[in-house]
PDB file of C-alpha atoms in Angstrom:
ATOM      1  CA  MET A1437       1.238 217.525 174.881  1.00 44.00           C
ATOM      2  CA  VAL A1438       3.499 214.609 174.104  1.00 41.00           C
ATOM      3  CA  LYS A1439       7.068 215.664 174.813  1.00 41.00           C
ATOM      4  CA  ASN A1440       9.037 212.488 174.184  1.00 41.00           C
ATOM      5  CA  THR A1441       7.043 210.155 171.981  1.00 38.00           C
ATOM      6  CA  ILE A1442      10.043 208.736 170.156  1.00 40.00           C
ATOM      7  CA  THR A1443      11.902 208.547 173.449  1.00 38.00           C
ATOM      8  CA  LEU A1444       9.040 206.538 174.881  1.00 39.00           C
ATOM      9  CA  PHE A1445       9.029 204.327 171.798  1.00 44.00           C
ATOM     10  CA  LEU A1446      12.664 203.444 172.400  1.00 41.00           C
ATOM     11  CA  LEU A1447      12.258 202.904 176.141  1.00 39.00           C
ATOM     12  CA  VAL A1448       9.159 200.756 176.080  1.00 37.00           C
ATOM     13  CA  VAL A1449      10.608 198.374 173.535  1.00 39.00           C
ATOM     14  CA  ILE A1450      12.732 197.093 176.409  1.00 35.00           C
ATOM     15  CA  LEU A1451      10.508 197.718 179.416  1.00 33.00           C
ATOM     16  CA  PHE A1452       7.097 196.357 178.463  1.00 33.00           C
ATOM     17  CA  SER A1453       5.705 193.075 177.184  1.00 34.00           C
ATOM     18  CA  SER A1454       1.973 193.645 176.623  1.00 37.00           C
ATOM     19  CA  CYS A1455       0.393 193.081 173.217  1.00 41.00           C
ATOM     20  CA  VAL A1456      -0.672 196.167 171.293  1.00 45.00           C
ATOM     21  CA  SER A1457      -2.489 196.691 168.016  1.00 46.00           C
ATOM     22  CA  SER A1458      -3.278 200.315 167.230  1.00 49.00           C
ATOM     23  CA  GLN A1459      -4.957 202.104 164.313  1.00 56.00           C
ATOM     24  CA  LYS A1460      -5.428 205.816 163.666  1.00 54.00           C
ATOM     25  CA  LYS A1461      -7.545 207.098 160.785  1.00 58.00           C
ATOM     26  CA  THR A1462      -5.996 209.528 158.298  1.00 61.00           C
ATOM     27  CA  GLU A1463      -8.239 212.444 159.260  1.00 58.00           C
ATOM     28  CA  ASP A1464      -6.838 212.272 162.821  1.00 64.00           C
ATOM     29  CA  LEU A1465      -3.186 212.288 161.785  1.00 82.00           C
ATOM     30  CA  PHE A1466      -1.678 215.481 163.150  1.00 87.00           C
ATOM     31  CA  ILE A1467       1.382 215.695 165.343  1.00 91.00           C
ATOM     32  CA  TYR A1468       2.589 218.504 167.582  1.00 93.00           C
ATOM     33  CA  VAL A1469       5.993 219.618 166.329  1.00 95.00           C
ATOM     34  CA  THR A1470       6.134 222.099 169.216  1.00 94.00           C
ATOM     35  CA  ASP A1471       3.861 222.398 172.224  1.00 93.00           C
ATOM     36  CA  SER A1472       1.491 224.648 170.274  1.00 94.00           C
ATOM     37  CA  LYS A1473       2.087 224.027 166.549  1.00 96.00           C
ATOM     38  CA  LYS A1474       0.801 220.906 164.866  1.00 94.00           C
ATOM     39  CA  VAL A1475       1.479 219.535 161.389  1.00 94.00           C
ATOM     40  CA  LYS A1476      -0.697 217.235 159.296  1.00 92.00           C
ATOM     41  CA  LEU A1477       0.825 214.011 157.992  1.00 93.00           C
ATOM     42  CA  LEU A1478       1.080 213.766 154.218  1.00 93.00           C
ATOM     43  CA  ALA A1479      -0.030 210.790 152.142  1.00 92.00           C
ATOM     44  CA  PRO A1480       2.567 208.174 151.110  1.00 94.00           C
ATOM     45  CA  SER A1481       2.342 209.520 147.549  1.00 94.00           C
ATOM     46  CA  ALA A1482       4.513 212.459 148.726  1.00 95.00           C
ATOM     47  CA  LEU A1483       7.533 210.115 148.826  1.00 96.00           C
ATOM     48  CA  GLU A1484      10.629 211.457 147.056  1.00 95.00           C
ATOM     49  CA  LYS A1485      12.202 208.082 146.154  1.00 94.00           C
ATOM     50  CA  ARG A1486      11.276 204.488 146.830  1.00 95.00           C
ATOM     51  CA  VAL A1487      13.083 203.038 149.853  1.00 94.00           C
ATOM     52  CA  ASP A1488      13.752 199.340 150.421  1.00 94.00           C
ATOM     53  CA  ALA A1489      16.406 198.899 153.083  1.00 92.00           C
ATOM     54  CA  MET A1490      17.617 196.984 156.091  1.00 94.00           C
ATOM     55  CA  GLN A1491      19.142 199.484 158.509  1.00 93.00           C
ATOM     56  CA  MET A1492      20.794 199.555 161.895  1.00 92.00           C
ATOM     57  CA  PHE A1493      18.757 201.913 164.068  1.00 90.00           C
ATOM     58  CA  SER A1494      20.812 203.510 166.840  1.00 88.00           C
ATOM     59  CA  GLY A1495      18.825 205.854 169.050  1.00 85.00           C
ATOM     60  CA  SER A1496      19.610 207.967 172.073  1.00 83.00           C
ATOM     61  CA  PHE A1497      17.785 210.613 174.047  1.00 72.00           C
ATOM     62  CA  SER A1498      18.376 213.154 176.768  1.00 65.00           C
ATOM     63  CA  SER A1499      17.059 212.557 180.246  1.00 56.00           C
ATOM     64  CA  ALA A1500      18.335 212.471 183.812  1.00 44.00           C
ATOM     65  CA  LYS A1501      20.090 209.275 182.733  1.00 48.00           C
ATOM     66  CA  LYS A1502      21.555 208.918 179.241  1.00 57.00           C
ATOM     67  CA  ASP A1503      19.980 205.995 177.420  1.00 65.00           C
ATOM     68  CA  SER A1504      20.443 204.428 174.011  1.00 73.00           C
ATOM     69  CA  ILE A1505      19.193 201.474 172.033  1.00 78.00           C
ATOM     70  CA  ASN A1506      20.155 199.561 168.891  1.00 84.00           C
ATOM     71  CA  MET A1507      17.668 197.747 166.664  1.00 88.00           C
ATOM     72  CA  ILE A1508      17.385 196.536 163.103  1.00 92.00           C
ATOM     73  CA  ALA A1509      14.802 198.327 160.969  1.00 91.00           C
ATOM     74  CA  VAL A1510      13.468 196.775 157.760  1.00 93.00           C
ATOM     75  CA  THR A1511      12.001 199.742 155.906  1.00 93.00           C
ATOM     76  CA  GLU A1512       9.905 199.866 152.748  1.00 95.00           C
ATOM     77  CA  CYS A1513       8.554 203.205 151.545  1.00 95.00           C
ATOM     78  CA  THR A1514       6.512 203.459 148.349  1.00 96.00           C
ATOM     79  CA  GLU A1515       3.867 205.858 147.063  1.00 95.00           C
ATOM     80  CA  GLN A1516       1.307 203.517 148.641  1.00 95.00           C
ATOM     81  CA  LYS A1517       2.801 202.909 152.087  1.00 95.00           C
ATOM     82  CA  ILE A1518       5.446 203.322 154.743  1.00 95.00           C
ATOM     83  CA  SER A1519       6.232 199.938 156.279  1.00 96.00           C
ATOM     84  CA  VAL A1520       8.732 199.477 159.103  1.00 94.00           C
ATOM     85  CA  THR A1521       9.547 196.293 161.027  1.00 94.00           C
ATOM     86  CA  MET A1522      11.778 196.689 164.080  1.00 91.00           C
ATOM     87  CA  MET A1523      13.798 193.697 165.280  1.00 91.00           C
ATOM     88  CA  ASN A1524      16.343 193.074 167.988  1.00 85.00           C
ATOM     89  CA  GLU A1525      19.830 191.946 167.040  1.00 81.00           C
ATOM     90  CA  LEU A1526      18.698 188.288 167.174  1.00 85.00           C
ATOM     91  CA  GLY A1527      16.118 188.998 164.463  1.00 85.00           C
ATOM     92  CA  ILE A1528      13.107 188.794 166.799  1.00 88.00           C
ATOM     93  CA  GLU A1529      10.366 191.232 165.794  1.00 90.00           C
ATOM     94  CA  ILE A1530       9.740 194.002 168.315  1.00 87.00           C
ATOM     95  CA  ALA A1531       7.205 196.126 166.465  1.00 89.00           C
ATOM     96  CA  SER A1532       5.755 196.767 163.027  1.00 93.00           C
ATOM     97  CA  LEU A1533       4.267 199.942 161.654  1.00 93.00           C
ATOM     98  CA  LEU A1534       2.233 200.456 158.480  1.00 95.00           C
ATOM     99  CA  TYR A1535       1.080 203.809 157.126  1.00 95.00           C
ATOM    100  CA  THR A1536      -1.244 203.987 154.090  1.00 93.00           C
ATOM    101  CA  ASP A1537      -4.022 206.239 152.825  1.00 89.00           C
ATOM    102  CA  SER A1538      -6.312 204.256 155.139  1.00 89.00           C
ATOM    103  CA  GLY A1539      -4.437 205.246 158.298  1.00 90.00           C
ATOM    104  CA  VAL A1540      -1.554 204.196 160.522  1.00 90.00           C
ATOM    105  CA  PHE A1541      -1.324 200.768 162.127  1.00 90.00           C
ATOM    106  CA  LEU A1542       1.075 199.786 164.893  1.00 88.00           C
ATOM    107  CA  LYS A1543       1.464 196.231 166.188  1.00 87.00           C
ATOM    108  CA  SER A1544       3.779 195.021 168.908  1.00 81.00           C
ATOM    109  CA  SER A1545       4.087 192.416 171.605  1.00 69.00           C
ATOM    110  CA  PHE A1546       6.249 194.863 173.593  1.00 67.00           C
ATOM    111  CA  LEU A1547       4.710 198.338 173.356  1.00 60.00           C
ATOM    112  CA  PRO A1548       2.049 199.553 175.795  1.00 55.00           C
ATOM    113  CA  GLU A1549      -1.073 201.425 174.746  1.00 60.00           C
ATOM    114  CA  GLY A1550      -0.637 205.171 174.358  1.00 63.00           C
ATOM    115  CA  ILE A1551       2.267 205.092 171.906  1.00 67.00           C
ATOM    116  CA  LYS A1552       1.461 207.509 169.068  1.00 79.00           C
ATOM    117  CA  PRO A1553       2.671 205.925 165.823  1.00 86.00           C
ATOM    118  CA  GLU A1554       2.022 209.104 163.844  1.00 89.00           C
ATOM    119  CA  TYR A1555       5.097 210.650 165.520  1.00 88.00           C
ATOM    120  CA  ILE A1556       7.216 207.816 164.140  1.00 88.00           C
ATOM    121  CA  VAL A1557       5.652 208.302 160.689  1.00 92.00           C
ATOM    122  CA  MET A1558       6.412 212.029 160.808  1.00 94.00           C
ATOM    123  CA  ASP A1559      10.144 211.415 161.223  1.00 93.00           C
ATOM    124  CA  PHE A1560      10.120 209.014 158.282  1.00 93.00           C
ATOM    125  CA  GLN A1561       8.312 211.669 156.246  1.00 95.00           C
ATOM    126  CA  ASN A1562      10.826 214.337 157.226  1.00 97.00           C
ATOM    127  CA  VAL A1563      13.604 212.028 156.003  1.00 96.00           C
ATOM    128  CA  TYR A1564      12.079 210.582 152.832  1.00 96.00           C
ATOM    129  CA  TYR A1565       9.342 212.889 151.486  1.00 97.00           C
ATOM    130  CA  ARG A1566       9.611 215.538 148.768  1.00 96.00           C
ATOM    131  CA  PRO A1567      11.014 218.757 150.290  1.00 96.00           C
ATOM    132  CA  SER A1568       8.626 221.046 148.381  1.00 96.00           C
ATOM    133  CA  LEU A1569       5.567 219.298 149.835  1.00 96.00           C
ATOM    134  CA  LEU A1570       7.019 219.251 153.346  1.00 97.00           C
ATOM    135  CA  ALA A1571       7.909 222.950 153.110  1.00 97.00           C
ATOM    136  CA  LYS A1572       4.354 223.806 152.098  1.00 96.00           C
ATOM    137  CA  GLU A1573       2.824 221.834 154.984  1.00 95.00           C
ATOM    138  CA  TYR A1574       5.206 223.243 157.593  1.00 97.00           C
ATOM    139  CA  LYS A1575       4.604 226.790 156.350  1.00 97.00           C
ATOM    140  CA  THR A1576       0.852 226.278 156.827  1.00 95.00           C
ATOM    141  CA  SER A1577       1.589 225.507 160.484  1.00 95.00           C
ATOM    142  CA  GLY A1578       3.797 228.565 161.037  1.00 97.00           C
ATOM    143  CA  LEU A1579       7.056 226.605 160.810  1.00 98.00           C
ATOM    144  CA  SER A1580       9.728 226.306 158.137  1.00 98.00           C
ATOM    145  CA  PHE A1581      11.266 223.344 156.335  1.00 98.00           C
ATOM    146  CA  THR A1582      14.401 224.020 154.296  1.00 97.00           C
ATOM    147  CA  ILE A1583      16.995 221.896 152.570  1.00 96.00           C
ATOM    148  CA  GLU A1584      20.713 222.439 151.955  1.00 94.00           C
ATOM    149  CA  GLU A1585      23.282 220.351 150.076  1.00 93.00           C
ATOM    150  CA  ASN A1586      27.020 220.519 150.659  1.00 91.00           C
ATOM    151  CA  ASP A1587      29.845 218.033 149.979  1.00 90.00           C
ATOM    152  CA  GLY A1588      27.449 215.156 149.288  1.00 90.00           C
ATOM    153  CA  ILE A1589      25.435 215.738 152.464  1.00 94.00           C
ATOM    154  CA  GLU A1590      21.786 216.734 152.264  1.00 96.00           C
ATOM    155  CA  LYS A1591      20.655 218.676 155.320  1.00 97.00           C
ATOM    156  CA  ARG A1592      16.948 219.117 156.124  1.00 98.00           C
ATOM    157  CA  LEU A1593      16.039 221.700 158.758  1.00 98.00           C
ATOM    158  CA  ILE A1594      12.754 222.283 160.581  1.00 98.00           C
ATOM    159  CA  MET A1595      12.572 225.591 162.414  1.00 98.00           C
ATOM    160  CA  ASP A1596      10.169 227.644 164.491  1.00 97.00           C
ATOM    161  CA  GLY A1597      11.331 231.155 163.689  1.00 96.00           C
ATOM    162  CA  LYS A1598      15.019 231.151 164.631  1.00 96.00           C
ATOM    163  CA  THR A1599      14.685 228.073 166.849  1.00 97.00           C
ATOM    164  CA  VAL A1600      15.954 224.818 165.355  1.00 97.00           C
ATOM    165  CA  ILE A1601      13.482 221.986 165.977  1.00 97.00           C
ATOM    166  CA  GLU A1602      14.992 219.161 163.950  1.00 97.00           C
ATOM    167  CA  VAL A1603      18.007 218.594 161.696  1.00 98.00           C
ATOM    168  CA  ILE A1604      18.362 215.619 159.352  1.00 98.00           C
ATOM    169  CA  GLU A1605      21.635 214.852 157.577  1.00 97.00           C
ATOM    170  CA  LYS A1606      21.549 212.355 154.716  1.00 95.00           C
ATOM    171  CA  LYS A1607      24.547 210.911 152.925  1.00 92.00           C
ATOM    172  CA  ASP A1608      25.214 207.627 151.141  1.00 88.00           C
ATOM    173  CA  GLY A1609      24.146 204.778 153.386  1.00 89.00           C
ATOM    174  CA  GLU A1610      23.526 206.872 156.493  1.00 94.00           C
ATOM    175  CA  ILE A1611      20.895 209.169 157.982  1.00 96.00           C
ATOM    176  CA  LEU A1612      21.378 211.182 161.170  1.00 96.00           C
ATOM    177  CA  LEU A1613      18.315 212.817 162.742  1.00 96.00           C
ATOM    178  CA  ARG A1614      18.493 215.178 165.726  1.00 95.00           C
ATOM    179  CA  ASN A1615      15.299 216.505 167.293  1.00 94.00           C
ATOM    180  CA  TYR A1616      16.383 219.319 169.599  1.00 94.00           C
ATOM    181  CA  PHE A1617      12.890 220.141 170.819  1.00 93.00           C
ATOM    182  CA  ARG A1618      12.118 216.649 172.095  1.00 89.00           C
ATOM    183  CA  GLY A1619      15.709 215.712 172.901  1.00 90.00           C
ATOM    184  CA  TYR A1620      16.359 212.596 170.836  1.00 90.00           C
ATOM    185  CA  THR A1621      18.825 211.520 168.165  1.00 92.00           C
ATOM    186  CA  TYR A1622      18.908 208.513 165.931  1.00 90.00           C
ATOM    187  CA  ARG A1623      21.116 207.165 163.203  1.00 93.00           C
ATOM    188  CA  LEU A1624      20.044 204.804 160.414  1.00 93.00           C
ATOM    189  CA  THR A1625      22.891 202.950 158.711  1.00 94.00           C
ATOM    190  CA  ASP A1626      22.243 200.744 155.694  1.00 93.00           C
ATOM    191  CA  LEU A1627      23.057 197.063 156.215  1.00 90.00           C
ATOM    192  CA  ASN A1628      22.463 196.092 152.598  1.00 76.00           C
ATOM    193  CA  SER A1629      23.087 197.573 149.189  1.00 55.00           C
ATOM    194  CA  GLY A1630      19.444 198.554 148.675  1.00 50.00           C
ATOM    195  CA  GLY A1631      18.596 201.853 150.333  1.00 56.00           C
ATOM    196  CA  GLU A1632      16.882 204.517 148.275  1.00 62.00           C
ATOM    197  CA  ASP A1633      16.138 203.515 144.712  1.00 57.00           C
ATOM    198  CA  GLU A1634      17.138 205.832 141.941  1.00 49.00           C
TER     199      GLU A1634
END
């Protein structure tokens, strides 16, 4: 099973320079949330609110050596698509991802083959999709998805029984995601006044 897909995504942005163009069809879009439990990706129509934002992406992950990376993410989420363009701080495109009803497409001049873009899509879904639909899909897979709100912070939790898999905290202009199972954390901070549309 893939243990550190997002971790690999962050690492290979720096380490590799081969050209990649990848497509996965919708019927193949499952990801392993744990080593044994997989969850189906939902269609873009499950989006809670439209998102049109430029964000600073700060990621880190656990390994023998602590690593981190900063990138700019231009994100557009509608009921038709999830579109993400990753750039370095000079504005040079590193990778682009598109998810529609037709499938998921990943293009990059830096990423090697083998990167699974559906894992990236899943985190965007966990952040931006309607909680009721996510809860239903996770329950089907023997997991739980719950949501709490306190002092202006929305907290989304994914659990396997009593084991916390992922926690997402959302507040104005900032999203913090911690995946305890795969050992990565990232923060998205809005760089413009757009963000989630009302």
